[in-house]
PDB file of C-alpha atoms and ligand atoms in Angstrom:
ATOM      1  CA  UNK A  46     -18.495 -43.161  11.371  1.00  0.00           C
ATOM      2  CA  UNK A  47     -21.832 -41.487  11.665  1.00  0.00           C
ATOM      3  CA  UNK A  48     -24.173 -44.195  13.508  1.00  0.00           C
ATOM      4  CA  UNK A  49     -28.031 -44.648  11.869  1.00  0.00           C
ATOM      5  CA  UNK A  50     -30.688 -43.770  14.355  1.00  0.00           C
ATOM      6  CA  UNK A  51     -33.349 -46.800  15.096  1.00  0.00           C
ATOM      7  CA  UNK A  52     -36.516 -45.186  14.607  1.00  0.00           C
ATOM      8  CA  UNK A  53     -38.505 -46.822  17.641  1.00  0.00           C
ATOM      9  CA  UNK A  54     -41.504 -44.531  17.035  1.00  0.00           C
ATOM     10  CA  UNK A  55     -41.795 -46.148  13.585  1.00  0.00           C
ATOM     11  CA  UNK A  56     -41.538 -49.879  14.169  1.00  0.00           C
ATOM     12  CA  UNK A  57     -43.388 -49.662  17.359  1.00  0.00           C
ATOM     13  CA  UNK A  58     -46.227 -47.762  14.938  1.00  0.00           C
ATOM     14  CA  UNK A  59     -45.840 -51.307  12.994  1.00  0.00           C
ATOM     15  CA  UNK A  60     -45.939 -53.227  15.217  1.00  0.00           C
ATOM     16  CA  UNK A  61     -49.230 -51.736  16.691  1.00  0.00           C
ATOM     17  CA  UNK A  62     -50.685 -52.063  12.961  1.00  0.00           C
ATOM     18  CA  UNK A  63     -50.361 -55.608  13.269  1.00  0.00           C
ATOM     19  CA  UNK A  64     -51.766 -56.006  16.701  1.00  0.00           C
ATOM     20  CA  UNK A  65     -54.525 -53.916  15.557  1.00  0.00           C
ATOM     21  CA  UNK A  66     -54.985 -56.289  13.167  1.00  0.00           C
ATOM     22  CA  UNK A  67     -55.280 -59.074  15.889  1.00  0.00           C
ATOM     23  CA  UNK A  68     -57.329 -57.714  17.453  1.00  0.00           C
ATOM     24  CA  UNK A  69     -60.067 -56.698  14.739  1.00  0.00           C
ATOM     25  CA  UNK A  70     -59.573 -60.279  13.766  1.00  0.00           C
ATOM     26  CA  UNK A  71     -60.576 -61.514  17.404  1.00  0.00           C
ATOM     27  CA  UNK A  72     -63.381 -59.481  17.208  1.00  0.00           C
ATOM     28  CA  UNK A  73     -65.150 -60.526  13.648  1.00  0.00           C
ATOM     29  CA  UNK A  74     -63.931 -64.357  14.297  1.00  0.00           C
ATOM     30  CA  UNK A  75     -64.580 -64.865  18.343  1.00  0.00           C
ATOM     31  CA  UNK A  76     -66.587 -61.978  19.067  1.00  0.00           C
ATOM     32  CA  UNK A  77     -63.562 -60.942  21.348  1.00  0.00           C
ATOM     33  CA  UNK A  78     -62.006 -57.537  22.437  1.00  0.00           C
ATOM     34  CA  UNK A  79     -59.375 -58.271  24.765  1.00  0.00           C
ATOM     35  CA  UNK A  80     -59.187 -56.342  27.573  1.00  0.00           C
ATOM     36  CA  UNK A  81     -56.529 -53.844  29.720  1.00  0.00           C
ATOM     37  CA  UNK A  82     -56.854 -52.409  32.936  1.00  0.00           C
ATOM     38  CA  UNK A  83     -54.240 -49.871  33.958  1.00  0.00           C
ATOM     39  CA  UNK A  84     -53.529 -48.883  37.378  1.00  0.00           C
ATOM     40  CA  UNK A  85     -52.145 -45.966  38.979  1.00  0.00           C
ATOM     41  CA  UNK A  86     -51.457 -45.058  42.603  1.00  0.00           C
ATOM     42  CA  UNK A  87     -50.715 -41.672  43.416  1.00  0.00           C
ATOM     43  CA  UNK A  88     -49.855 -38.578  41.137  1.00  0.00           C
ATOM     44  CA  UNK A  89     -46.227 -39.255  40.015  1.00  0.00           C
ATOM     45  CA  UNK A  90     -45.732 -37.195  37.158  1.00  0.00           C
ATOM     46  CA  UNK A  91     -43.870 -39.028  34.681  1.00  0.00           C
ATOM     47  CA  UNK A  92     -46.405 -42.242  35.781  1.00  0.00           C
ATOM     48  CA  UNK A  93     -49.010 -40.652  35.140  1.00  0.00           C
ATOM     49  CA  UNK A  94     -47.975 -39.881  31.855  1.00  0.00           C
ATOM     50  CA  UNK A  95     -46.885 -43.121  31.043  1.00  0.00           C
ATOM     51  CA  UNK A  96     -50.680 -44.623  32.152  1.00  0.00           C
ATOM     52  CA  UNK A  97     -52.001 -41.953  29.929  1.00  0.00           C
ATOM     53  CA  UNK A  98     -50.103 -42.616  26.958  1.00  0.00           C
ATOM     54  CA  UNK A  99     -50.800 -46.783  27.775  1.00  0.00           C
ATOM     55  CA  UNK A 100     -54.416 -46.153  27.932  1.00  0.00           C
ATOM     56  CA  UNK A 101     -54.852 -43.796  24.872  1.00  0.00           C
ATOM     57  CA  UNK A 102     -52.502 -46.732  22.677  1.00  0.00           C
ATOM     58  CA  UNK A 103     -54.372 -49.160  24.136  1.00  0.00           C
ATOM     59  CA  UNK A 104     -57.652 -47.722  22.721  1.00  0.00           C
ATOM     60  CA  UNK A 105     -56.332 -46.716  19.565  1.00  0.00           C
ATOM     61  CA  UNK A 106     -55.423 -50.131  18.584  1.00  0.00           C
ATOM     62  CA  UNK A 107     -59.093 -51.194  19.377  1.00  0.00           C
ATOM     63  CA  UNK A 108     -58.285 -52.738  22.642  1.00  0.00           C
ATOM     64  CA  UNK A 109     -61.079 -52.098  25.582  1.00  0.00           C
ATOM     65  CA  UNK A 110     -59.371 -50.110  28.136  1.00  0.00           C
ATOM     66  CA  UNK A 111     -59.792 -49.252  31.874  1.00  0.00           C
ATOM     67  CA  UNK A 112     -57.874 -46.790  33.941  1.00  0.00           C
ATOM     68  CA  UNK A 113     -57.977 -46.807  37.792  1.00  0.00           C
ATOM     69  CA  UNK A 114     -56.107 -43.862  39.645  1.00  0.00           C
ATOM     70  CA  UNK A 115     -56.168 -44.501  43.323  1.00  0.00           C
ATOM     71  CA  UNK A 116     -54.888 -41.703  45.763  1.00  0.00           C
ATOM     72  CA  UNK A 117     -51.388 -42.121  47.242  1.00  0.00           C
ATOM     73  CA  UNK A 118     -53.067 -43.035  50.906  1.00  0.00           C
ATOM     74  CA  UNK A 119     -54.841 -46.136  49.544  1.00  0.00           C
ATOM     75  CA  UNK A 120     -54.415 -48.802  51.723  1.00  0.00           C
ATOM     76  CA  UNK A 121     -52.538 -52.315  50.783  1.00  0.00           C
ATOM     77  CA  UNK A 122     -55.759 -53.995  51.234  1.00  0.00           C
ATOM     78  CA  UNK A 123     -58.339 -51.860  49.177  1.00  0.00           C
ATOM     79  CA  UNK A 124     -55.309 -51.994  46.001  1.00  0.00           C
ATOM     80  CA  UNK A 125     -55.294 -55.636  46.254  1.00  0.00           C
ATOM     81  CA  UNK A 126     -59.067 -56.212  46.689  1.00  0.00           C
ATOM     82  CA  UNK A 127     -59.061 -54.248  43.283  1.00  0.00           C
ATOM     83  CA  UNK A 128     -56.587 -57.101  42.049  1.00  0.00           C
ATOM     84  CA  UNK A 129     -58.922 -59.446  43.051  1.00  0.00           C
ATOM     85  CA  UNK A 130     -61.803 -57.902  41.309  1.00  0.00           C
ATOM     86  CA  UNK A 131     -59.967 -57.264  37.720  1.00  0.00           C
ATOM     87  CA  UNK A 132     -58.839 -61.174  37.929  1.00  0.00           C
ATOM     88  CA  UNK A 133     -62.913 -62.227  38.067  1.00  0.00           C
ATOM     89  CA  UNK A 134     -63.564 -59.975  35.304  1.00  0.00           C
ATOM     90  CA  UNK A 135     -64.029 -61.871  32.588  1.00  0.00           C
ATOM     91  CA  UNK A 136     -63.646 -58.952  30.160  1.00  0.00           C
ATOM     92  CA  UNK A 137     -60.264 -57.986  31.227  1.00  0.00           C
ATOM     93  CA  UNK A 138     -57.476 -60.045  29.605  1.00  0.00           C
ATOM     94  CA  UNK A 139     -54.019 -57.909  31.018  1.00  0.00           C
ATOM     95  CA  UNK A 140     -53.777 -56.273  34.227  1.00  0.00           C
ATOM     96  CA  UNK A 141     -51.167 -53.607  34.699  1.00  0.00           C
ATOM     97  CA  UNK A 142     -50.084 -51.454  37.673  1.00  0.00           C
ATOM     98  CA  UNK A 143     -47.624 -48.793  37.424  1.00  0.00           C
ATOM     99  CA  UNK A 144     -44.678 -49.125  39.002  1.00  0.00           C
ATOM    100  CA  UNK A 145     -42.932 -47.687  41.743  1.00  0.00           C
ATOM    101  CA  UNK A 146     -45.705 -47.668  44.178  1.00  0.00           C
ATOM    102  CA  UNK A 147     -45.863 -45.451  47.082  1.00  0.00           C
ATOM    103  CA  UNK A 148     -43.792 -46.985  49.963  1.00  0.00           C
ATOM    104  CA  UNK A 149     -46.453 -48.340  52.311  1.00  0.00           C
ATOM    105  CA  UNK A 150     -47.510 -50.780  49.875  1.00  0.00           C
ATOM    106  CA  UNK A 151     -45.754 -54.058  49.226  1.00  0.00           C
ATOM    107  CA  UNK A 152     -44.859 -53.957  45.899  1.00  0.00           C
ATOM    108  CA  UNK A 153     -44.132 -57.802  45.465  1.00  0.00           C
ATOM    109  CA  UNK A 154     -47.342 -59.102  47.377  1.00  0.00           C
ATOM    110  CA  UNK A 155     -49.250 -56.955  44.987  1.00  0.00           C
ATOM    111  CA  UNK A 156     -47.391 -58.163  41.585  1.00  0.00           C
ATOM    112  CA  UNK A 157     -47.950 -61.610  43.509  1.00  0.00           C
ATOM    113  CA  UNK A 158     -51.672 -61.089  43.790  1.00  0.00           C
ATOM    114  CA  UNK A 159     -52.469 -60.389  39.680  1.00  0.00           C
ATOM    115  CA  UNK A 160     -53.569 -63.452  38.361  1.00  0.00           C
ATOM    116  CA  UNK A 161     -50.648 -64.747  36.139  1.00  0.00           C
ATOM    117  CA  UNK A 162     -52.439 -65.432  33.120  1.00  0.00           C
ATOM    118  CA  UNK A 163     -53.588 -61.437  32.772  1.00  0.00           C
ATOM    119  CA  UNK A 164     -49.340 -60.187  34.036  1.00  0.00           C
ATOM    120  CA  UNK A 165     -48.983 -58.627  30.842  1.00  0.00           C
ATOM    121  CA  UNK A 166     -45.579 -56.724  32.518  1.00  0.00           C
ATOM    122  CA  UNK A 167     -44.444 -60.162  33.044  1.00  0.00           C
ATOM    123  CA  UNK A 168     -43.602 -59.385  36.543  1.00  0.00           C
ATOM    124  CA  UNK A 169     -45.091 -62.040  38.390  1.00  0.00           C
ATOM    125  CA  UNK A 170     -42.249 -64.703  39.812  1.00  0.00           C
ATOM    126  CA  UNK A 171     -44.648 -67.056  37.768  1.00  0.00           C
ATOM    127  CA  UNK A 172     -43.741 -65.935  34.495  1.00  0.00           C
ATOM    128  CA  UNK A 173     -39.922 -64.344  35.423  1.00  0.00           C
ATOM    129  CA  UNK A 174     -39.677 -68.541  36.194  1.00  0.00           C
ATOM    130  CA  UNK A 175     -41.019 -69.310  33.527  1.00  0.00           C
ATOM    131  CA  UNK A 176     -39.222 -67.128  31.072  1.00  0.00           C
ATOM    132  CA  UNK A 177     -36.128 -68.511  32.833  1.00  0.00           C
ATOM    133  CA  UNK A 178     -36.663 -72.066  32.482  1.00  0.00           C
ATOM    134  CA  UNK A 179     -37.311 -71.438  28.788  1.00  0.00           C
ATOM    135  CA  UNK A 180     -40.904 -72.180  29.228  1.00  0.00           C
ATOM    136  CA  UNK A 181     -43.771 -69.993  27.047  1.00  0.00           C
ATOM    137  CA  UNK A 182     -44.258 -66.701  29.334  1.00  0.00           C
ATOM    138  CA  UNK A 183     -45.271 -63.300  29.279  1.00  0.00           C
ATOM    139  CA  UNK A 184     -42.630 -61.547  29.428  1.00  0.00           C
ATOM    140  CA  UNK A 185     -41.721 -58.101  30.271  1.00  0.00           C
ATOM    141  CA  UNK A 186     -42.265 -55.198  27.640  1.00  0.00           C
ATOM    142  CA  UNK A 187     -39.002 -53.376  27.471  1.00  0.00           C
ATOM    143  CA  UNK A 188     -36.789 -56.217  26.969  1.00  0.00           C
ATOM    144  CA  UNK A 189     -39.016 -57.426  24.356  1.00  0.00           C
ATOM    145  CA  UNK A 190     -38.845 -54.386  22.639  1.00  0.00           C
ATOM    146  CA  UNK A 191     -35.008 -53.926  23.048  1.00  0.00           C
ATOM    147  CA  UNK A 192     -34.754 -57.780  21.163  1.00  0.00           C
ATOM    148  CA  UNK A 193     -37.303 -56.819  18.631  1.00  0.00           C
ATOM    149  CA  UNK A 194     -35.425 -53.214  18.044  1.00  0.00           C
ATOM    150  CA  UNK A 195     -31.481 -55.152  17.791  1.00  0.00           C
ATOM    151  CA  UNK A 196     -33.321 -57.518  15.516  1.00  0.00           C
ATOM    152  CA  UNK A 197     -34.143 -54.850  13.048  1.00  0.00           C
ATOM    153  CA  UNK A 198     -30.870 -54.272  12.140  1.00  0.00           C
ATOM    154  CA  UNK A 199     -28.744 -57.660  13.094  1.00  0.00           C
ATOM    155  CA  UNK A 200     -30.544 -60.564  11.489  1.00  0.00           C
ATOM    156  CA  UNK A 201     -28.275 -63.270  13.854  1.00  0.00           C
ATOM    157  CA  UNK A 202     -27.684 -62.458  17.084  1.00  0.00           C
ATOM    158  CA  UNK A 203     -25.863 -65.714  17.264  1.00  0.00           C
ATOM    159  CA  UNK A 204     -22.369 -65.327  19.388  1.00  0.00           C
ATOM    160  CA  UNK A 205     -22.715 -61.444  19.676  1.00  0.00           C
ATOM    161  CA  UNK A 206     -21.288 -60.036  22.605  1.00  0.00           C
ATOM    162  CA  UNK A 207     -23.495 -58.060  25.070  1.00  0.00           C
ATOM    163  CA  UNK A 208     -23.427 -56.087  27.959  1.00  0.00           C
ATOM    164  CA  UNK A 209     -26.258 -54.801  30.150  1.00  0.00           C
ATOM    165  CA  UNK A 210     -25.738 -52.331  31.795  1.00  0.00           C
ATOM    166  CA  UNK A 211     -28.442 -52.146  34.661  1.00  0.00           C
ATOM    167  CA  UNK A 212     -29.726 -55.320  36.759  1.00  0.00           C
ATOM    168  CA  UNK A 213     -33.559 -54.100  37.172  1.00  0.00           C
ATOM    169  CA  UNK A 214     -36.381 -56.835  37.396  1.00  0.00           C
ATOM    170  CA  UNK A 215     -38.238 -54.613  34.942  1.00  0.00           C
ATOM    171  CA  UNK A 216     -35.416 -54.505  32.162  1.00  0.00           C
ATOM    172  CA  UNK A 217     -31.809 -55.539  32.925  1.00  0.00           C
ATOM    173  CA  UNK A 218     -32.355 -59.238  34.076  1.00  0.00           C
ATOM    174  CA  UNK A 219     -35.081 -60.147  31.956  1.00  0.00           C
ATOM    175  CA  UNK A 220     -33.338 -58.998  29.177  1.00  0.00           C
ATOM    176  CA  UNK A 221     -30.132 -60.953  29.831  1.00  0.00           C
ATOM    177  CA  UNK A 222     -32.457 -64.264  29.881  1.00  0.00           C
ATOM    178  CA  UNK A 223     -33.896 -63.034  26.459  1.00  0.00           C
ATOM    179  CA  UNK A 224     -30.282 -62.515  24.987  1.00  0.00           C
ATOM    180  CA  UNK A 225     -28.785 -65.583  26.436  1.00  0.00           C
ATOM    181  CA  UNK A 226     -32.032 -67.341  24.548  1.00  0.00           C
ATOM    182  CA  UNK A 227     -31.132 -65.590  21.125  1.00  0.00           C
ATOM    183  CA  UNK A 228     -27.155 -66.958  21.378  1.00  0.00           C
ATOM    184  CA  UNK A 229     -25.626 -64.081  22.708  1.00  0.00           C
ATOM    185  CA  UNK A 230     -22.741 -64.340  25.295  1.00  0.00           C
ATOM    186  CA  UNK A 231     -24.060 -61.683  27.830  1.00  0.00           C
ATOM    187  CA  UNK A 232     -21.927 -59.841  30.441  1.00  0.00           C
ATOM    188  CA  UNK A 233     -24.934 -58.214  33.056  1.00  0.00           C
ATOM    189  CA  UNK A 234     -23.160 -55.006  34.739  1.00  0.00           C
ATOM    190  CA  UNK A 235     -24.491 -52.518  36.815  1.00  0.00           C
ATOM    191  CA  UNK A 236     -22.998 -48.877  38.227  1.00  0.00           C
ATOM    192  CA  UNK A 237     -20.717 -50.637  40.608  1.00  0.00           C
ATOM    193  CA  UNK A 238     -18.615 -53.084  38.033  1.00  0.00           C
ATOM    194  CA  UNK A 239     -15.544 -52.382  38.012  1.00  0.00           C
ATOM    195  CA  UNK A 240     -13.616 -51.729  34.588  1.00  0.00           C
ATOM    196  CA  UNK A 241     -17.411 -50.924  32.986  1.00  0.00           C
ATOM    197  CA  UNK A 242     -15.354 -48.933  30.108  1.00  0.00           C
ATOM    198  CA  UNK A 243     -13.364 -52.041  28.965  1.00  0.00           C
ATOM    199  CA  UNK A 244     -15.943 -54.457  29.159  1.00  0.00           C
ATOM    200  CA  UNK A 245     -18.248 -52.379  26.901  1.00  0.00           C
ATOM    201  CA  UNK A 246     -15.261 -51.685  24.314  1.00  0.00           C
ATOM    202  CA  UNK A 247     -15.308 -55.623  24.196  1.00  0.00           C
ATOM    203  CA  UNK A 248     -19.289 -56.054  23.205  1.00  0.00           C
ATOM    204  CA  UNK A 249     -20.881 -55.912  20.065  1.00  0.00           C
ATOM    205  CA  UNK A 250     -24.291 -54.526  21.427  1.00  0.00           C
ATOM    206  CA  UNK A 251     -24.173 -52.193  24.176  1.00  0.00           C
ATOM    207  CA  UNK A 252     -27.685 -51.824  26.041  1.00  0.00           C
ATOM    208  CA  UNK A 253     -27.618 -49.043  29.067  1.00  0.00           C
ATOM    209  CA  UNK A 254     -30.587 -49.081  31.688  1.00  0.00           C
ATOM    210  CA  UNK A 255     -28.678 -47.925  34.673  1.00  0.00           C
ATOM    211  CA  UNK A 256     -30.796 -44.862  34.870  1.00  0.00           C
ATOM    212  CA  UNK A 257     -27.872 -42.487  35.123  1.00  0.00           C
ATOM    213  CA  UNK A 258     -27.601 -39.824  32.477  1.00  0.00           C
ATOM    214  CA  UNK A 259     -24.700 -39.888  30.008  1.00  0.00           C
ATOM    215  CA  UNK A 260     -23.364 -42.733  31.774  1.00  0.00           C
ATOM    216  CA  UNK A 261     -22.027 -44.504  28.617  1.00  0.00           C
ATOM    217  CA  UNK A 262     -19.347 -42.032  26.902  1.00  0.00           C
ATOM    218  CA  UNK A 263     -17.971 -42.584  23.357  1.00  0.00           C
ATOM    219  CA  UNK A 264     -14.883 -43.927  24.217  1.00  0.00           C
ATOM    220  CA  UNK A 265     -16.264 -46.530  26.024  1.00  0.00           C
ATOM    221  CA  UNK A 266     -17.845 -48.109  22.780  1.00  0.00           C
ATOM    222  CA  UNK A 267     -16.129 -50.694  20.240  1.00  0.00           C
ATOM    223  CA  UNK A 268     -16.286 -49.207  16.875  1.00  0.00           C
ATOM    224  CA  UNK A 269     -19.375 -50.490  15.001  1.00  0.00           C
ATOM    225  CA  UNK A 270     -20.846 -51.708  18.024  1.00  0.00           C
ATOM    226  CA  UNK A 271     -24.907 -51.146  18.408  1.00  0.00           C
ATOM    227  CA  UNK A 272     -26.273 -48.921  20.824  1.00  0.00           C
ATOM    228  CA  UNK A 273     -29.778 -49.225  22.784  1.00  0.00           C
ATOM    229  CA  UNK A 274     -30.760 -46.745  25.114  1.00  0.00           C
ATOM    230  CA  UNK A 275     -33.281 -47.756  27.487  1.00  0.00           C
ATOM    231  CA  UNK A 276     -32.461 -45.074  29.712  1.00  0.00           C
ATOM    232  CA  UNK A 277     -35.143 -42.217  30.630  1.00  0.00           C
ATOM    233  CA  UNK A 278     -33.477 -39.868  32.840  1.00  0.00           C
ATOM    234  CA  UNK A 279     -34.840 -35.708  33.218  1.00  0.00           C
ATOM    235  CA  UNK A 280     -31.573 -33.392  32.795  1.00  0.00           C
ATOM    236  CA  UNK A 281     -31.467 -29.341  32.360  1.00  0.00           C
ATOM    237  CA  UNK A 282     -29.808 -28.268  29.092  1.00  0.00           C
ATOM    238  CA  UNK A 283     -27.271 -24.806  29.071  1.00  0.00           C
ATOM    239  CA  UNK A 284     -30.585 -22.845  28.568  1.00  0.00           C
ATOM    240  CA  UNK A 285     -32.239 -23.964  31.780  1.00  0.00           C
ATOM    241  CA  UNK A 286     -34.723 -26.319  29.718  1.00  0.00           C
ATOM    242  CA  UNK A 287     -35.985 -29.318  31.311  1.00  0.00           C
ATOM    243  CA  UNK A 288     -35.472 -32.375  28.930  1.00  0.00           C
ATOM    244  CA  UNK A 289     -35.209 -35.674  28.465  1.00  0.00           C
ATOM    245  CA  UNK A 290     -31.664 -37.385  28.114  1.00  0.00           C
ATOM    246  CA  UNK A 291     -30.481 -41.721  28.234  1.00  0.00           C
ATOM    247  CA  UNK A 292     -27.877 -43.090  29.884  1.00  0.00           C
ATOM    248  CA  UNK A 293     -25.703 -42.734  26.379  1.00  0.00           C
ATOM    249  CA  UNK A 294     -23.794 -39.857  25.724  1.00  0.00           C
ATOM    250  CA  UNK A 295     -25.475 -39.404  22.619  1.00  0.00           C
ATOM    251  CA  UNK A 296     -23.624 -37.026  20.438  1.00  0.00           C
ATOM    252  CA  UNK A 297     -20.153 -38.608  21.157  1.00  0.00           C
ATOM    253  CA  UNK A 298     -21.352 -42.300  21.171  1.00  0.00           C
ATOM    254  CA  UNK A 299     -22.763 -41.551  17.651  1.00  0.00           C
ATOM    255  CA  UNK A 300     -19.580 -40.877  16.178  1.00  0.00           C
ATOM    256  CA  UNK A 301     -18.405 -44.896  16.958  1.00  0.00           C
ATOM    257  CA  UNK A 302     -21.611 -46.865  16.912  1.00  0.00           C
ATOM    258  CA  UNK A 303     -23.199 -48.238  13.893  1.00  0.00           C
ATOM    259  CA  UNK A 304     -26.592 -48.192  14.843  1.00  0.00           C
ATOM    260  CA  UNK A 305     -28.257 -45.851  17.935  1.00  0.00           C
ATOM    261  CA  UNK A 306     -31.234 -45.737  19.433  1.00  0.00           C
ATOM    262  CA  UNK A 307     -32.593 -42.150  20.432  1.00  0.00           C
ATOM    263  CA  UNK A 308     -33.966 -40.760  23.994  1.00  0.00           C
ATOM    264  CA  UNK A 309     -37.110 -40.134  23.649  1.00  0.00           C
ATOM    265  CA  UNK A 310     -38.249 -42.219  20.394  1.00  0.00           C
ATOM    266  CA  UNK A 311     -36.208 -45.331  20.519  1.00  0.00           C
ATOM    267  CA  UNK A 312     -37.267 -48.169  23.127  1.00  0.00           C
ATOM    268  CA  UNK A 313     -40.021 -46.579  25.166  1.00  0.00           C
ATOM    269  CA  UNK A 314     -42.268 -46.386  22.762  1.00  0.00           C
ATOM    270  CA  UNK A 315     -41.678 -50.092  22.066  1.00  0.00           C
ATOM    271  CA  UNK A 316     -42.570 -50.562  25.592  1.00  0.00           C
ATOM    272  CA  UNK A 317     -46.259 -49.808  24.857  1.00  0.00           C
ATOM    273  CA  UNK A 318     -46.400 -51.194  22.031  1.00  0.00           C
ATOM    274  CA  UNK A 319     -45.673 -54.809  23.599  1.00  0.00           C
ATOM    275  CA  UNK A 320     -47.515 -54.053  26.505  1.00  0.00           C
ATOM    276  CA  UNK A 321     -50.672 -54.079  23.793  1.00  0.00           C
ATOM    277  CA  UNK A 322     -49.081 -56.974  22.018  1.00  0.00           C
ATOM    278  CA  UNK A 323     -48.706 -58.694  25.774  1.00  0.00           C
ATOM    279  CA  UNK A 324     -52.318 -58.119  26.429  1.00  0.00           C
ATOM    280  CA  UNK A 325     -53.656 -59.718  22.609  1.00  0.00           C
ATOM    281  CA  UNK A 326     -51.112 -62.528  23.352  1.00  0.00           C
ATOM    282  CA  UNK A 327     -52.723 -62.794  27.230  1.00  0.00           C
ATOM    283  CA  UNK A 328     -56.369 -63.003  25.655  1.00  0.00           C
ATOM    284  CA  UNK A 329     -56.291 -65.416  23.016  1.00  0.00           C
ATOM    285  CA  UNK A 330     -53.888 -67.815  25.256  1.00  0.00           C
ATOM    286  CA  UNK A 331     -56.218 -67.796  28.152  1.00  0.00           C
ATOM    287  CA  UNK A 332     -58.715 -68.994  26.105  1.00  0.00           C
ATOM    288  CA  UNK A 333     -57.233 -71.660  24.963  1.00  0.00           C
ATOM    289  CA  UNK A 334     -56.455 -70.387  21.302  1.00  0.00           C
ATOM    290  CA  UNK A 335     -53.048 -70.582  19.535  1.00  0.00           C
ATOM    291  CA  UNK A 336     -50.722 -68.266  21.093  1.00  0.00           C
ATOM    292  CA  UNK A 337     -49.147 -65.718  18.667  1.00  0.00           C
ATOM    293  CA  UNK A 338     -45.248 -65.519  19.302  1.00  0.00           C
ATOM    294  CA  UNK A 339     -44.437 -64.446  15.787  1.00  0.00           C
ATOM    295  CA  UNK A 340     -44.958 -60.687  14.365  1.00  0.00           C
ATOM    296  CA  UNK A 341     -43.413 -59.535  11.762  1.00  0.00           C
ATOM    297  CA  UNK A 342     -41.218 -56.871  12.755  1.00  0.00           C
ATOM    298  CA  UNK A 343     -40.179 -55.466   9.394  1.00  0.00           C
ATOM    299  CA  UNK A 344     -43.732 -55.403   7.515  1.00  0.00           C
ATOM    300  CA  UNK A 345     -46.424 -55.741  10.411  1.00  0.00           C
ATOM    301  CA  UNK A 346     -48.342 -58.595   8.439  1.00  0.00           C
ATOM    302  CA  UNK A 347     -48.780 -61.613   9.603  1.00  0.00           C
ATOM    303  CA  UNK A 348     -46.541 -64.223   9.629  1.00  0.00           C
ATOM    304  CA  UNK A 349     -46.549 -66.123   6.762  1.00  0.00           C
ATOM    305  CA  UNK A 350     -47.337 -69.374   8.141  1.00  0.00           C
ATOM    306  CA  UNK A 351     -50.466 -67.299   9.845  1.00  0.00           C
ATOM    307  CA  UNK A 352     -51.316 -65.288   6.283  1.00  0.00           C
ATOM    308  CA  UNK A 353     -54.643 -66.042   5.579  1.00  0.00           C
ATOM    309  CA  UNK A 354     -55.312 -68.561   7.911  1.00  0.00           C
ATOM    310  CA  UNK A 355     -58.236 -68.804  10.226  1.00  0.00           C
ATOM    311  CA  UNK A 356     -56.032 -69.137  12.986  1.00  0.00           C
ATOM    312  CA  UNK A 357     -58.202 -67.216  16.745  1.00  0.00           C
ATOM    313  CA  UNK A 358     -61.331 -70.195  16.978  1.00  0.00           C
TER     314      UNK A 358
HETATM  315  N1  LIG B 270     -42.922 -48.803  35.788  1.00  0.00           N
HETATM  316  C1  LIG B 270     -41.424 -47.974  34.963  1.00  0.00           C
HETATM  317  N2  LIG B 270     -41.551 -49.555  33.769  1.00  0.00           N
HETATM  318  C2  LIG B 270     -42.517 -50.103  34.265  1.00  0.00           C
HETATM  319  C3  LIG B 270     -43.149 -50.824  33.184  1.00  0.00           C
HETATM  320  O1  LIG B 270     -43.126 -51.356  32.434  1.00  0.00           O
HETATM  321  N3  LIG B 270     -44.269 -51.316  33.646  1.00  0.00           N
HETATM  322  C4  LIG B 270     -44.996 -50.987  34.984  1.00  0.00           C
HETATM  323  N4  LIG B 270     -45.984 -51.679  35.498  1.00  0.00           N
HETATM  324  N5  LIG B 270     -44.726 -50.037  36.167  1.00  0.00           N
HETATM  325  C5  LIG B 270     -43.026 -49.208  35.230  1.00  0.00           C
END
């Protein structure tokens, strides 16, 4: 078997087109341009690239985008003061503080300082709790992107066995909630999990988010499994060139899986697209307008019940 690649880049492009349409409708009907503030502390090269991409794509869909680059010496108080100003800024609907933060800054205190209504990362404990309680919430972008990718290749998730490897607040934990809500039987695993290969072999869907290059081997997979690789690791190949690799041994896994996401070009673009979608959703719900939760993934068109409806104001 040779797995079909799930093209996250193309699927994200469709989602971004949908978001751009929503931004245009918001502008036309309500004179509102949703605003996104992205805060970067320090000069971590990977974080700098992510922040640039987020800012550029926000502008491309018509959002107002502001980038704040603070030195790694910034104090926690200074960062909290900036967040407070952004909380009060009516033109800002979404606030993202890129992680990781330098060691002298308390990550949780910073995340808790963000107005939950502007928490487009879905990391505030208020949104985490609402997600866990099954209430409408701003949910983290990468898990939303993973579920979206899975739904492009399997229409009914009910009853499927999924293993999520990695239990981070950013990916593993919220993803387990979303997949459970979709009817999956979810095994939450991590690097220390005993019998990891055996547990993987039972799964219809394997999501690798452990941050460990090449962890999931081909022989760990049930034939026909769907494999979603969230890992982004830097590795040096045999010619000495640094390249990005995932948590899945891609060539081996492709021989057994039915569908597989590549790295790069799989989950990564979906994370950014959902940041834009969350920003529009935050702008809509903050103003007491109707929250759009149903984007037609396949076509990028307005969901059928919305089509032609002046749904904003
Ligand atoms: N660092 C790695 N992934 C993310 C993310 O999705 N959001 C933020 N804010 N920081 C990250």
